[in-house]
Structure formats: C-alpha cells, structure tokens
C-alpha cells in the first residue's frame, strides 16, 4: 500500500522509529511537571500570536 503522499510503500521501520521517538519525548515531558507547564505556556503564547486559522 502506498503511503499518504504517494511515494511508494510505507516503511514500517521508519514509522516505528518515529513512534518510539514521540513516546520518548512524551515520557520525558510528562515526567517533570515544571517542564510540562513551561511547554504548555510556550505553546499557548505561540497559538495566541498565530491566532485562529
């Protein structure tokens, strides 16, 4: 089956690597409440600057 962009077959290993990287980042972020609060504040400030799409 082609990937979403039509570039040929999906590489399961690439998807698994991306998933593992995402999970690792999420685990790191959620392990520290202060870091999570800073990340959320930064995200909210960015969204406020960008505004509605």
Tab-separated table of C-alpha atoms in Angstrom:
chain	number	residue	atom	x	y	z
A	1	UNK	CA	0.000	0.000	0.000
A	2	UNK	CA	1.302	3.466	-0.861
A	3	UNK	CA	1.961	5.984	1.850
A	4	UNK	CA	-0.227	9.078	2.149
A	5	UNK	CA	1.959	11.163	-0.166
A	6	UNK	CA	2.102	8.516	-2.873
A	7	UNK	CA	5.855	7.973	-2.625
A	8	UNK	CA	5.680	4.198	-2.643
A	9	UNK	CA	5.274	1.579	0.055
A	10	UNK	CA	5.327	2.695	3.642
A	11	UNK	CA	8.473	1.871	5.596
A	12	UNK	CA	7.242	0.264	8.805
A	13	UNK	CA	10.637	0.725	10.420
A	14	UNK	CA	10.509	4.494	9.845
A	15	UNK	CA	7.046	4.640	11.414
A	16	UNK	CA	8.208	2.578	14.379
A	17	UNK	CA	11.262	4.820	14.846
A	18	UNK	CA	9.085	7.935	14.712
A	19	UNK	CA	6.663	6.397	17.216
A	20	UNK	CA	9.484	5.478	19.604
A	21	UNK	CA	10.923	8.998	19.350
A	22	UNK	CA	7.490	10.524	20.030
A	23	UNK	CA	6.914	8.220	23.022
A	24	UNK	CA	10.328	9.037	24.454
A	25	UNK	CA	9.694	12.775	24.130
A	26	UNK	CA	6.266	12.433	25.694
A	27	UNK	CA	7.640	10.394	28.589
A	28	UNK	CA	10.368	12.970	29.203
A	29	UNK	CA	7.884	15.841	29.103
A	30	UNK	CA	5.342	14.210	31.393
A	31	UNK	CA	7.967	13.142	33.939
A	32	UNK	CA	8.568	16.748	35.025
A	33	UNK	CA	5.538	18.880	35.920
A	34	UNK	CA	7.505	22.141	35.738
A	35	UNK	CA	8.810	21.289	32.254
A	36	UNK	CA	5.292	20.416	31.128
A	37	UNK	CA	3.955	23.727	32.462
A	38	UNK	CA	6.699	25.665	30.613
A	39	UNK	CA	5.980	23.777	27.392
A	40	UNK	CA	2.241	24.450	27.681
A	41	UNK	CA	2.822	28.147	28.355
A	42	UNK	CA	5.111	28.407	25.335
A	43	UNK	CA	2.555	26.584	23.185
A	44	UNK	CA	-0.279	28.876	24.344
A	45	UNK	CA	1.785	32.021	23.689
A	46	UNK	CA	2.597	30.776	20.195
A	47	UNK	CA	-1.048	29.946	19.466
A	48	UNK	CA	-2.098	33.366	20.714
A	49	UNK	CA	0.432	35.068	18.399
A	50	UNK	CA	-0.646	32.992	15.404
A	51	UNK	CA	-4.347	33.410	16.095
A	52	UNK	CA	-7.191	31.445	14.542
A	53	UNK	CA	-6.587	29.880	11.173
